[in-house]
Coordinates of C-alpha atoms (C1' of nucleotides) in Angstrom, one line a residue:
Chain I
X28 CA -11.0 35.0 46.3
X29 CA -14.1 32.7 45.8
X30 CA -13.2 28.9 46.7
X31 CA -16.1 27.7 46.1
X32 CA -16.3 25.8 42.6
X33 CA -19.3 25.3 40.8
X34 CA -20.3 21.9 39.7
X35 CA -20.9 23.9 36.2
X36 CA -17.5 24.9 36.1
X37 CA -16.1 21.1 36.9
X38 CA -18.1 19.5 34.4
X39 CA -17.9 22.1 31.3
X40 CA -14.5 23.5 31.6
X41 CA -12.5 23.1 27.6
X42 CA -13.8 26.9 27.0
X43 CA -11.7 27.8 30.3
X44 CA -9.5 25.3 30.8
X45 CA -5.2 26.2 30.4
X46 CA -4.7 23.8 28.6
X47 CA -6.4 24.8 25.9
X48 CA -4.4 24.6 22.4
X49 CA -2.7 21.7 23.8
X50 CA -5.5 19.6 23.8
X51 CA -8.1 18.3 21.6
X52 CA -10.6 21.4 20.9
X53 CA -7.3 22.6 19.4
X54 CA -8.8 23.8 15.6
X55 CA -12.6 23.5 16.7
X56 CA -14.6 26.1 16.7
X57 CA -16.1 27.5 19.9
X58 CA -19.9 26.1 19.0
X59 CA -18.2 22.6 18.3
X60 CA -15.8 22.9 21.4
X61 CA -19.7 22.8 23.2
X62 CA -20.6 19.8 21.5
X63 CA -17.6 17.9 22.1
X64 CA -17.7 19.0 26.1
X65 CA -21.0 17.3 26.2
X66 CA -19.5 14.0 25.8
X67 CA -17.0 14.7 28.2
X68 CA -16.9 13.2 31.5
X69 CA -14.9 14.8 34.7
X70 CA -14.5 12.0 37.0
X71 CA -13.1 12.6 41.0
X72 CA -9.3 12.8 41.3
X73 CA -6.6 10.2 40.9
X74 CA -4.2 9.0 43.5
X75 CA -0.8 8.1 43.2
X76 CA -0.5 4.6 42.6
X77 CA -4.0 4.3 40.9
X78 CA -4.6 2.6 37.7
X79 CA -6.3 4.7 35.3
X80 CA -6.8 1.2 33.2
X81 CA -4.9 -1.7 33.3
X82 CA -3.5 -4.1 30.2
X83 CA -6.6 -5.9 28.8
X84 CA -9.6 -4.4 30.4
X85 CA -12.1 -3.4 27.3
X86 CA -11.4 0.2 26.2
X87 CA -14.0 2.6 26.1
X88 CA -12.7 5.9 26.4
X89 CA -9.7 7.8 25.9
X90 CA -8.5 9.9 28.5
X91 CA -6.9 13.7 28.7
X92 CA -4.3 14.3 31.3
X93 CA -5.7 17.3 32.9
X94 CA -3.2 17.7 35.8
X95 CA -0.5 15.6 37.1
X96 CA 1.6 12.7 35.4
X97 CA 0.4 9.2 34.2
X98 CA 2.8 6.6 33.5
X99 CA 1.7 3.9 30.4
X100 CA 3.5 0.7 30.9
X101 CA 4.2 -2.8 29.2
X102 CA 4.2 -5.8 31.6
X103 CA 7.0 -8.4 30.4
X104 CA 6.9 -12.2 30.3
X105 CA 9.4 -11.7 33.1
X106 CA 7.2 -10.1 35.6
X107 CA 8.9 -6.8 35.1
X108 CA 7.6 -4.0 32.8
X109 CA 8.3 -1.8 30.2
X110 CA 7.8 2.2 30.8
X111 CA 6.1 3.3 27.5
X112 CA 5.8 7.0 28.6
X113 CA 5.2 10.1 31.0
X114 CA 2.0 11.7 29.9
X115 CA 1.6 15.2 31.4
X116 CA -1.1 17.6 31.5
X117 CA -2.6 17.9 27.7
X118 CA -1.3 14.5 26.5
X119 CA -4.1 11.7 25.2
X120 CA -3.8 8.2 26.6
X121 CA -5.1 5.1 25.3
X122 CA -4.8 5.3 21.6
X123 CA -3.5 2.3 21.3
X124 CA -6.4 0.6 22.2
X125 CA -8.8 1.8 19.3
X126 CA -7.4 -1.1 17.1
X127 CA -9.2 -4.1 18.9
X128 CA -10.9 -2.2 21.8
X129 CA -8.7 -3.7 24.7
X130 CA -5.6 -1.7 27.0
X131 CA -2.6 -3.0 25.3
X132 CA -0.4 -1.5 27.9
X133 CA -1.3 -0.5 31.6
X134 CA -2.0 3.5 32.8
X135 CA -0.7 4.6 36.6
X136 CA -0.9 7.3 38.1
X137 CA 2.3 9.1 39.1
X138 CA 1.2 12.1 41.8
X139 CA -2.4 13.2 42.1
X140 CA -4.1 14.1 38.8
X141 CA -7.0 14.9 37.1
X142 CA -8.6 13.4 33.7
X143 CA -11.1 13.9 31.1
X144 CA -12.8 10.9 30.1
X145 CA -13.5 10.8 26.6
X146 CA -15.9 8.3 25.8
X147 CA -14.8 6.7 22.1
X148 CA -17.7 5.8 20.6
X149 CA -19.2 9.3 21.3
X150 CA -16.1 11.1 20.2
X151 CA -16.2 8.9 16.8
X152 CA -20.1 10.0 16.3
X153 CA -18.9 13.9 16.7
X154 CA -16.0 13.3 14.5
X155 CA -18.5 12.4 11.8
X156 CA -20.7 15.0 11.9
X157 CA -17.9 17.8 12.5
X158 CA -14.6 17.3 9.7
X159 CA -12.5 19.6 11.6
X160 CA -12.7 17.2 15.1
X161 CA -12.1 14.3 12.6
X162 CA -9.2 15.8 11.2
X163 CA -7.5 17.0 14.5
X164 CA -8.2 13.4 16.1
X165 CA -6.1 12.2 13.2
X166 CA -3.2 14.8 13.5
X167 CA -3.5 13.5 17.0
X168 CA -2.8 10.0 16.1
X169 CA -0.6 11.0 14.0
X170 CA 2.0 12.9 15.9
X171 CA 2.0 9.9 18.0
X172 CA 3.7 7.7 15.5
X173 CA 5.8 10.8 14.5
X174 CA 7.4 10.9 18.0
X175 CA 7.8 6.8 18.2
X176 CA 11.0 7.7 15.8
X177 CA 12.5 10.2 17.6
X178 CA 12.5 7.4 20.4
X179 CA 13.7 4.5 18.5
X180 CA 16.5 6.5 17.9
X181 CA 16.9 7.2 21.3
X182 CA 17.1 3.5 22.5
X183 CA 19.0 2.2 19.3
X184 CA 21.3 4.6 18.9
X185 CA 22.3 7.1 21.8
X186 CA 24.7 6.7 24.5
X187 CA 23.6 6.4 28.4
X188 CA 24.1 10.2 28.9
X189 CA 22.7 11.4 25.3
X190 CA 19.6 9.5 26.7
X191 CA 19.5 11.1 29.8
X192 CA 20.0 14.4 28.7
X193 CA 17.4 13.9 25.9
X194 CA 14.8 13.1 28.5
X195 CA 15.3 16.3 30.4
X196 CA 15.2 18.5 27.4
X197 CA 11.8 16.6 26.6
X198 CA 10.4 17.2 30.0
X199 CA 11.7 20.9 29.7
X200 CA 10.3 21.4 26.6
X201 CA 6.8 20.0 27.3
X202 CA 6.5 21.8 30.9
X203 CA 7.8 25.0 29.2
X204 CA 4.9 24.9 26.7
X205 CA 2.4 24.2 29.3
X206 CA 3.9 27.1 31.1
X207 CA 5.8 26.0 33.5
X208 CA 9.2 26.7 34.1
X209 CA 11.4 24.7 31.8
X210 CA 14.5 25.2 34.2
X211 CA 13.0 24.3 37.4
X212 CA 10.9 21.5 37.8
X213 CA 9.9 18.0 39.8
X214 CA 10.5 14.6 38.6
X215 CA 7.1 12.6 39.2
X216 CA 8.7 9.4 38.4
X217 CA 11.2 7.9 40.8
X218 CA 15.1 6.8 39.6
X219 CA 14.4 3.0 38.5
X220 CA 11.3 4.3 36.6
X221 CA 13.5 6.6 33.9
X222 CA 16.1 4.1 34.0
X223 CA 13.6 1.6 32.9
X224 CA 12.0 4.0 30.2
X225 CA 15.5 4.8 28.9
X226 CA 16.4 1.3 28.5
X227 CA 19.3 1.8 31.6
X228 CA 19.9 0.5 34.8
X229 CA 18.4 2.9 38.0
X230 CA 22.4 3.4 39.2
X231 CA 23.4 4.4 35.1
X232 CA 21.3 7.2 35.9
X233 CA 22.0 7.7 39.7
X234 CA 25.9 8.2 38.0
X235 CA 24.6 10.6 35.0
X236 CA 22.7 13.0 37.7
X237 CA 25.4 13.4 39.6
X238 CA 28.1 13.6 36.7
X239 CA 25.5 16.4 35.0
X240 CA 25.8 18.2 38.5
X241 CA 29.6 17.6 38.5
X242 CA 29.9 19.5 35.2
X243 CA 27.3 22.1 36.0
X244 CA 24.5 21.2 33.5
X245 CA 22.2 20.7 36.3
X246 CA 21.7 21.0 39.9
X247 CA 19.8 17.8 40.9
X248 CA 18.3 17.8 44.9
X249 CA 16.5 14.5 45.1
X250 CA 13.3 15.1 42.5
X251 CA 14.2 18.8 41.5
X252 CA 16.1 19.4 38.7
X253 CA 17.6 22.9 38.1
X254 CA 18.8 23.1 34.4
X255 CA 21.7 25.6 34.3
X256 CA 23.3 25.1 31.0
X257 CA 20.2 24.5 28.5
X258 CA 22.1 24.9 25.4
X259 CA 24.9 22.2 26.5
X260 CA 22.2 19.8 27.4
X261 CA 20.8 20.0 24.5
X262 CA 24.0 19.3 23.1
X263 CA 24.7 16.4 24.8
X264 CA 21.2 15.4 23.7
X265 CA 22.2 15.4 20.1
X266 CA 25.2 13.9 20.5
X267 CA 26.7 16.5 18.8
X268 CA 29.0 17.2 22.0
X269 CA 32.5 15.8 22.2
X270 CA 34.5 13.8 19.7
X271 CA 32.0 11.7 17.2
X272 CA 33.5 9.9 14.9
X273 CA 30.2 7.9 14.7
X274 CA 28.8 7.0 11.0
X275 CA 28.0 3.5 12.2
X276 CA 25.3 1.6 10.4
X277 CA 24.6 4.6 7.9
X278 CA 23.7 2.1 5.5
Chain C
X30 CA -3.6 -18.5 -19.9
X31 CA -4.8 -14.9 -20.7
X32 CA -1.2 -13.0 -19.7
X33 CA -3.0 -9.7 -21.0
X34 CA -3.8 -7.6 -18.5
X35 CA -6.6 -5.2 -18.9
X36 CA -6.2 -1.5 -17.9
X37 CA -9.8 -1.6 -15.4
X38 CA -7.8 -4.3 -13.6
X39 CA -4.8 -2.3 -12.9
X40 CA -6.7 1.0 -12.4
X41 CA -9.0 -0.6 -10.2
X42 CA -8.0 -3.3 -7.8
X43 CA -9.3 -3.3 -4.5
X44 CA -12.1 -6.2 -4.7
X45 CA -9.7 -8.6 -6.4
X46 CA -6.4 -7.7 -4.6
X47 CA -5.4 -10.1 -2.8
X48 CA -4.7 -8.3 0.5
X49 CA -7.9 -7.7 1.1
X50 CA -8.4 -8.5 4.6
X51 CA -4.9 -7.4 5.5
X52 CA -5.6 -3.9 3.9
X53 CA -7.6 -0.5 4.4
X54 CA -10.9 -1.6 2.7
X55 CA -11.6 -4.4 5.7
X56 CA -14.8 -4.3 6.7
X57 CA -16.3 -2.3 4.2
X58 CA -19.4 -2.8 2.4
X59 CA -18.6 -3.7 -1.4
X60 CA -19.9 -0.3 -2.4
X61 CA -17.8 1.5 0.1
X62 CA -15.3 0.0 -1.5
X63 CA -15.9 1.1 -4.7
X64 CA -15.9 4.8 -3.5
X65 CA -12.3 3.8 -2.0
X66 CA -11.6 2.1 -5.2
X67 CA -12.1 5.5 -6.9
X68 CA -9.9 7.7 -5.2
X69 CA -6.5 5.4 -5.7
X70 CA -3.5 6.0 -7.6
X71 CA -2.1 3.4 -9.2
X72 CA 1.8 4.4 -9.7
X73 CA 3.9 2.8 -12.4
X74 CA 6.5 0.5 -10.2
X75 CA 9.0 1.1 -7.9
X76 CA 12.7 -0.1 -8.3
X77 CA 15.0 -0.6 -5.8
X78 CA 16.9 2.5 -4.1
X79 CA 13.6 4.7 -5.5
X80 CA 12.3 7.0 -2.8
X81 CA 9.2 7.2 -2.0
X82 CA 9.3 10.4 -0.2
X83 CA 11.5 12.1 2.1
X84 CA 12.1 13.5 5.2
X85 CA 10.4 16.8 4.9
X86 CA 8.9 16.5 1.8
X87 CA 5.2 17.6 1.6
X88 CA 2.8 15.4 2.5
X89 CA -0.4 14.6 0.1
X90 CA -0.9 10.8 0.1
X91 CA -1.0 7.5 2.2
X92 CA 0.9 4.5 0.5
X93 CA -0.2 1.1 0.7
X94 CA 2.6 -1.4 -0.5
X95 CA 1.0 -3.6 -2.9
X96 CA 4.4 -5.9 -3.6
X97 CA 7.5 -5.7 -2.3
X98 CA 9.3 -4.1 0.6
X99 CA 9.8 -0.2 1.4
X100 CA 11.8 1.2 4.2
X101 CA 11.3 4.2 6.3
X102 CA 14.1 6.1 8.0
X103 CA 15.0 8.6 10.0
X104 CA 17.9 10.8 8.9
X105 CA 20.5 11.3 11.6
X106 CA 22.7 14.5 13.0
X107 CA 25.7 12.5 12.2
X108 CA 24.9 11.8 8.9
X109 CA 24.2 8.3 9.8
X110 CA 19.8 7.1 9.7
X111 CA 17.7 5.6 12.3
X112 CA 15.6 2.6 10.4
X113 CA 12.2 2.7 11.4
X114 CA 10.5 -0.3 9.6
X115 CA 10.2 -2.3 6.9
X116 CA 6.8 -2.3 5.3
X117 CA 5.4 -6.3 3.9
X118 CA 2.3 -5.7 1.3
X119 CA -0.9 -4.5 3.0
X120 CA 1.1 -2.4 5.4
X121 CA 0.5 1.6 5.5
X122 CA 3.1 4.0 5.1
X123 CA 3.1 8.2 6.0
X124 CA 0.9 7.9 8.6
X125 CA 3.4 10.1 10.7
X126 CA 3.4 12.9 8.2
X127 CA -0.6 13.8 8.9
X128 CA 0.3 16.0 11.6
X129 CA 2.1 18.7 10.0
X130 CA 1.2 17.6 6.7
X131 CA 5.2 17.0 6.3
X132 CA 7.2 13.6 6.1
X133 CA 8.6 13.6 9.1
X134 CA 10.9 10.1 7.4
X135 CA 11.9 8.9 4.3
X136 CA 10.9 5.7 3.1
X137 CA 13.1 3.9 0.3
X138 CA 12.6 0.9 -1.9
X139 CA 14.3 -2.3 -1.4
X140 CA 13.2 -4.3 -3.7
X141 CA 10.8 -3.9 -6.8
X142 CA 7.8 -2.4 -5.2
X143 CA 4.0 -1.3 -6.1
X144 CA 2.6 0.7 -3.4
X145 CA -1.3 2.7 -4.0
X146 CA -1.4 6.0 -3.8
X147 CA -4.3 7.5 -1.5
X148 CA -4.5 10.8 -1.7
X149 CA -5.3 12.2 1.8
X150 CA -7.7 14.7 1.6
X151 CA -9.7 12.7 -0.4
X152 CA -9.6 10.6 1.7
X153 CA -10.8 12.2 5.3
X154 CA -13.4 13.6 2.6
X155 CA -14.6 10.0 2.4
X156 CA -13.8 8.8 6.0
X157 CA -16.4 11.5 7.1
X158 CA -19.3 9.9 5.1
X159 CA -18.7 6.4 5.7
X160 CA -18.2 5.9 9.2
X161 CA -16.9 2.4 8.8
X162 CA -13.7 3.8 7.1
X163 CA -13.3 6.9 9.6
X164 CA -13.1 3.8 12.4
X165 CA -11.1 1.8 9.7
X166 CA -8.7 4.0 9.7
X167 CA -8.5 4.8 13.4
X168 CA -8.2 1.7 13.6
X169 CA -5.2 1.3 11.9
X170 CA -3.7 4.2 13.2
X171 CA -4.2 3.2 16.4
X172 CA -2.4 -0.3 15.8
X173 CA 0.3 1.8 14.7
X174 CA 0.7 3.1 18.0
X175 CA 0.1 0.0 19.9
X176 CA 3.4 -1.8 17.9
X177 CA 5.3 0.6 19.2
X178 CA 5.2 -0.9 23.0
X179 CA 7.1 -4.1 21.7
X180 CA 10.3 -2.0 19.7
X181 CA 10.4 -0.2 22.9
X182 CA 10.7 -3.1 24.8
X183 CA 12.8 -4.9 22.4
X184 CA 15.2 -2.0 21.9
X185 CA 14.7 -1.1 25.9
X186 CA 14.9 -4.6 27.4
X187 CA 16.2 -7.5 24.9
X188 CA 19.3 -8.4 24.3
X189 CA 21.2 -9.4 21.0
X190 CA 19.9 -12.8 20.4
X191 CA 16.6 -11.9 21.6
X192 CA 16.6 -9.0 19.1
X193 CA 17.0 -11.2 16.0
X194 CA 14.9 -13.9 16.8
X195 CA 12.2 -11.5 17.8
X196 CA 12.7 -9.8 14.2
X197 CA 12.7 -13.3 12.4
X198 CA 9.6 -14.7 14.3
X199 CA 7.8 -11.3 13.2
X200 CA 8.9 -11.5 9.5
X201 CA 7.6 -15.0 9.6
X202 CA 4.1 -14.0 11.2
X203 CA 3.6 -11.4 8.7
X204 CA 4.5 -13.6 5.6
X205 CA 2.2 -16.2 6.6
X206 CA -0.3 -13.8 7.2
X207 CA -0.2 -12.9 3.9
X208 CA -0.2 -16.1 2.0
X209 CA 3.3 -17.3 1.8
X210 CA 5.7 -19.3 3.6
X211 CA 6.1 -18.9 7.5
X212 CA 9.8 -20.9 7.3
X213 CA 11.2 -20.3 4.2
X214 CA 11.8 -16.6 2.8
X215 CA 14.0 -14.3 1.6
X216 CA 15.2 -10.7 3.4
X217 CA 15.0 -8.0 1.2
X218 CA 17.2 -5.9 3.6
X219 CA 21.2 -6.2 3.8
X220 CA 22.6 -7.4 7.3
X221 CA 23.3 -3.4 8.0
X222 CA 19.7 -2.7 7.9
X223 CA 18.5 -5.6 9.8
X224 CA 21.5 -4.4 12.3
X225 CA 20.6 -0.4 12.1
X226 CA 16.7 -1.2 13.1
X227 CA 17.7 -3.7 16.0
X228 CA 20.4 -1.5 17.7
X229 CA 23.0 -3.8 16.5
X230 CA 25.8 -3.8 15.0
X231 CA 26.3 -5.3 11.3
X232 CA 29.6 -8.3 12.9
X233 CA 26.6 -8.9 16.0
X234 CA 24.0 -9.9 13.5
X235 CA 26.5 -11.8 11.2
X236 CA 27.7 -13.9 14.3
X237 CA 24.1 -14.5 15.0
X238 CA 23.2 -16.1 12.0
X239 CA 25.6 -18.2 12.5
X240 CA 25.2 -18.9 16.0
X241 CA 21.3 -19.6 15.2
X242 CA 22.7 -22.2 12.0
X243 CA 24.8 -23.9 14.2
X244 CA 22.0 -24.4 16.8
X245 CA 20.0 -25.7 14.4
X246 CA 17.2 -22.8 14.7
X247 CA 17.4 -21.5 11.1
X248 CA 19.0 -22.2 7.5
X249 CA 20.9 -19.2 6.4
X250 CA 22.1 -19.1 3.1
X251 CA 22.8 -15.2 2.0
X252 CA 19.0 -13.9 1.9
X253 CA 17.6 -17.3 2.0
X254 CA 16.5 -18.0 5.4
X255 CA 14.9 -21.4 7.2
X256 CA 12.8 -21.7 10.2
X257 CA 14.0 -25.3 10.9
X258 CA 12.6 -24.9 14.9
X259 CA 10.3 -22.1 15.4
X260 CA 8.8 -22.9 18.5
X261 CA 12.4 -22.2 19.7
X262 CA 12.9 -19.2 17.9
X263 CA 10.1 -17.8 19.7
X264 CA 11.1 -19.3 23.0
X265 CA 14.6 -17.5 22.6
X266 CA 12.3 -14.1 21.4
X267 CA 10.5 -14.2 24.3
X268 CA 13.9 -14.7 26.3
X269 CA 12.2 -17.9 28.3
X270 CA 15.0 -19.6 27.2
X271 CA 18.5 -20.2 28.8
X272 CA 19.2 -18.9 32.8
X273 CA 16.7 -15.5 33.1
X274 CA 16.9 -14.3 36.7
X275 CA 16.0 -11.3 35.3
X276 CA 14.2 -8.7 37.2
X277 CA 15.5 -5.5 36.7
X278 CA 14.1 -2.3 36.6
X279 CA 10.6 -3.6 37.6
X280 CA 10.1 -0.7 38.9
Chain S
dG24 C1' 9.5 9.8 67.7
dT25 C1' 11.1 4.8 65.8
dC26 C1' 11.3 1.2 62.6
dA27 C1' 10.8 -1.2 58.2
dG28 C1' 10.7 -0.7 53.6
dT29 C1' 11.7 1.8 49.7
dT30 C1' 14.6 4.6 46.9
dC31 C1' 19.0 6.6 45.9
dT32 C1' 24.0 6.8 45.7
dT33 C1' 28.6 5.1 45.2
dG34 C1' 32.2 1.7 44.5
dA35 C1' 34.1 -2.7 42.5
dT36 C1' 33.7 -6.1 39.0
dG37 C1' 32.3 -8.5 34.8
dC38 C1' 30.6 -9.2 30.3
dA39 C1' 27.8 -8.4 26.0
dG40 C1' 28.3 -6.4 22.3
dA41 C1' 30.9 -2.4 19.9
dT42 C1' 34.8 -1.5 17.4
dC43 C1' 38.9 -2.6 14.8
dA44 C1' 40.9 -5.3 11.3
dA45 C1' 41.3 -8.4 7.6
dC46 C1' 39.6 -11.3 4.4
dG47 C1' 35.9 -13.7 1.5
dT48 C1' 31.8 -13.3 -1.4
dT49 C1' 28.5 -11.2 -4.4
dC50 C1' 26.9 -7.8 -7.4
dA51 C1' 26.8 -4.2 -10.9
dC52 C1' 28.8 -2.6 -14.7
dT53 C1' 31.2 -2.7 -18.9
Chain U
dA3 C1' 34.8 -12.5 -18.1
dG4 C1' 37.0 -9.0 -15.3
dT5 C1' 37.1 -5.3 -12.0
dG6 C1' 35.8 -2.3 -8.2
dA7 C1' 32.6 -1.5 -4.8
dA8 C1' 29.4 -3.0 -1.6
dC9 C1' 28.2 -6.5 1.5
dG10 C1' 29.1 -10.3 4.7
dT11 C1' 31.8 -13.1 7.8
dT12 C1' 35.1 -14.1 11.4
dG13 C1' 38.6 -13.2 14.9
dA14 C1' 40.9 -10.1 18.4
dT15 C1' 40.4 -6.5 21.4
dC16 C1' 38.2 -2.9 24.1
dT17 C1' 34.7 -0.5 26.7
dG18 C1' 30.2 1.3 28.4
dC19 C1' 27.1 0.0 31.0
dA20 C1' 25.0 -3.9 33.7
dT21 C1' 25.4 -6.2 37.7
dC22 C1' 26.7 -7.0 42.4
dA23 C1' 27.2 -5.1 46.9
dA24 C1' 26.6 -2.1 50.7
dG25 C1' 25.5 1.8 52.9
dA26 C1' 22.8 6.4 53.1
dA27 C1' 18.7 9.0 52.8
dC28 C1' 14.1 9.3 52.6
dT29 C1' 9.0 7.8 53.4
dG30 C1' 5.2 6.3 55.6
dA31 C1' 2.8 3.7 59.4
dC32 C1' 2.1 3.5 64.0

DNA sequence: GTCAGTTCTTGATGCAGATCAACGTTCACT
DNA sequence: AGTGAACGTTGATCTGCATCAAGAACTGAC
């Protein structure tokens, strides 16, 4: 096996690269996939507790998870933050910065990673010269808002466990279609931070690990999770498990 | 008074509407405009309890409410919805549905509404010959995205009082913003709604009406709501107000 | 290795807000 | 103007989860 890695191969990689029809060439065609490699930058590798950006700096470029996990989050008045997400391999950040060119939320880095450095006001130039990059930078946006409801459900209407469970069916889900295994995996983010992104307190969710082991949905050993019963979990998730009387606020 | 109205100015709006900055066409040249201009529907009225769309309809068109107030939700398992939003004049709705060129909510009139019709295709047809409205629109998009930080954090981190307050101080913002008055509206949304989109309950917001009369922070008759102090109804959004030790979860 | 600082777990306690219940008010319809 | 249904308010009670507390397990620096 050849270790060596050519600089080529670092700097031009969306034609080889897994992630492929994850990310944004999704749709292009292979000519346009070259154009829009150009643009791309590859910097060196992140570090666990890195900032990627912070809250306010001035946005320039959007940026591809290429391996690893970054964490967005919201500082409060308080001093404290708020955990907006867990971006893994695949996943865009900083969109919410197009609107007036400034970080509205900070990006660290969770474990070592990689990421493509997408350079906005390049990217805009392409996406007006080729539709189909237009259109999939809007589909892009787009399923971003889509998935903001599934969360305000989440945090406005779902119990402490339902959110729990929901969270590892997500992460399941998203390592399974990156092809990882979506029964066996590492959390990157410690206790406190999925407490805090789930709206619940770090020993809520300390409780619900070890409950979920008690009833054999999970095996939990520090940060990896073993999911043994998929289908109940999911159930939980939905809240369709035990008695639910609910039709609260159906309005 | 001339109360006729001429057809032109119904069909074609966008120069004389008074959104204007508030709406898509910002920062367009006048003839951009007119392109836009051409490519909107103009829909005969909405009345109240009209849909819009639905969840899982097809999707074909952007809406701009022109007056009024439209809802979106998110249908539940248990029958019950999630409420996503209320949508003040100027404000886009179905940008979730781009994706997968399916609603992915339904939105639902609550009070007499005109919204414009954009038909998409048209559209990114035009966004990828005038470059200001391809950034327009990522613009807007993007802001989308960036709102979503605060729900979170209001649904994740705030607690009752904070919630309403922070709802009331925004409703104000966005009334003024568009010409009427900051302190003295009226809610086109029943208690149950306000209750649904705030992860309340309907008896939590009631008390807190009152609570907030009592202190002297708003006027609440029915709809009819006062700002009597809003400097303190956004000291009490912000949750400086009262004993805050709070540090939780700050990860 | 050891030690300090996190992070995680587990138990005990308290409280904000949900839920239950009952009544008052408004609205839509005829 | 009257009637039923929807909506809103208020009080009493209950409970899920936060909070407090303390110890255990891990982590990294030297």
């Amino acid at each position: 096996m050849n270790r060596v890695i050519s600089i080529e191969s670092i700097k031009v990689a969306c034609k080889n690269c897994s992630l492929g029809s994850l990310c944004l060439p999704m749709g292009l065609t292979p000519p346009d996939v070259e154009k829009l490699e150009k643009i791309i930058k590859r910097n060196r590798p992140l570090h666990r507790n890195d900032h990627l950006f912070r809250e306010n700096d001035s946005f320039s470029s959007l940026f591809v998870v290429k391996t690893g996990t970054i964490k967005t989050y919201l500082p409060r008045e308080d001093g404290g933050e708020q955990v907006l997400g867990f971006h893994l391999p695949g996943e865009i950040i900083g969109l919410d910065a197009i609107q007036d060119e400034r970080h509205t939320c900070s990006a660290k880095v969770l474990e070592t990673s990689a990421v493509c450095e997408l350079p906005f006001g390049q990217l805009e130039e392409l996406a007006q010269v080729i539709p189909s990059l237009q259109h999939q930078m809007f589909k892009l946006l787009s399923k971003e808002i889509a998935e903001e409801g599934k969360m305000l459900t989440l945090l406005g209407k779902k119990n402490a466990e339902e959110r729990l469970a929901s969270f590892l069916a997500s992460l399941s889900c998203r390592f399974k279609r990156r092809g990882f295994s979506a029964t066996d995996f590492y959390l990157s983010m410690s206790r406190n931070e999925i407490g805090n992104y789930l709206g619940l307190a770090v020993e809520t969710v300390s409780r619900l690990f070890t409950r979920f082991q008690e009833e054999g949905v999970v095996r939990v050993d520090r940060k990896h999770i073993e999911l043994l019963d998929q289908d109940r979990l999911e159930a939980v998730a939905k809240g369709s498990l035990c008695a639910r009387t609910s039709e609260s606020n159906s309005a």
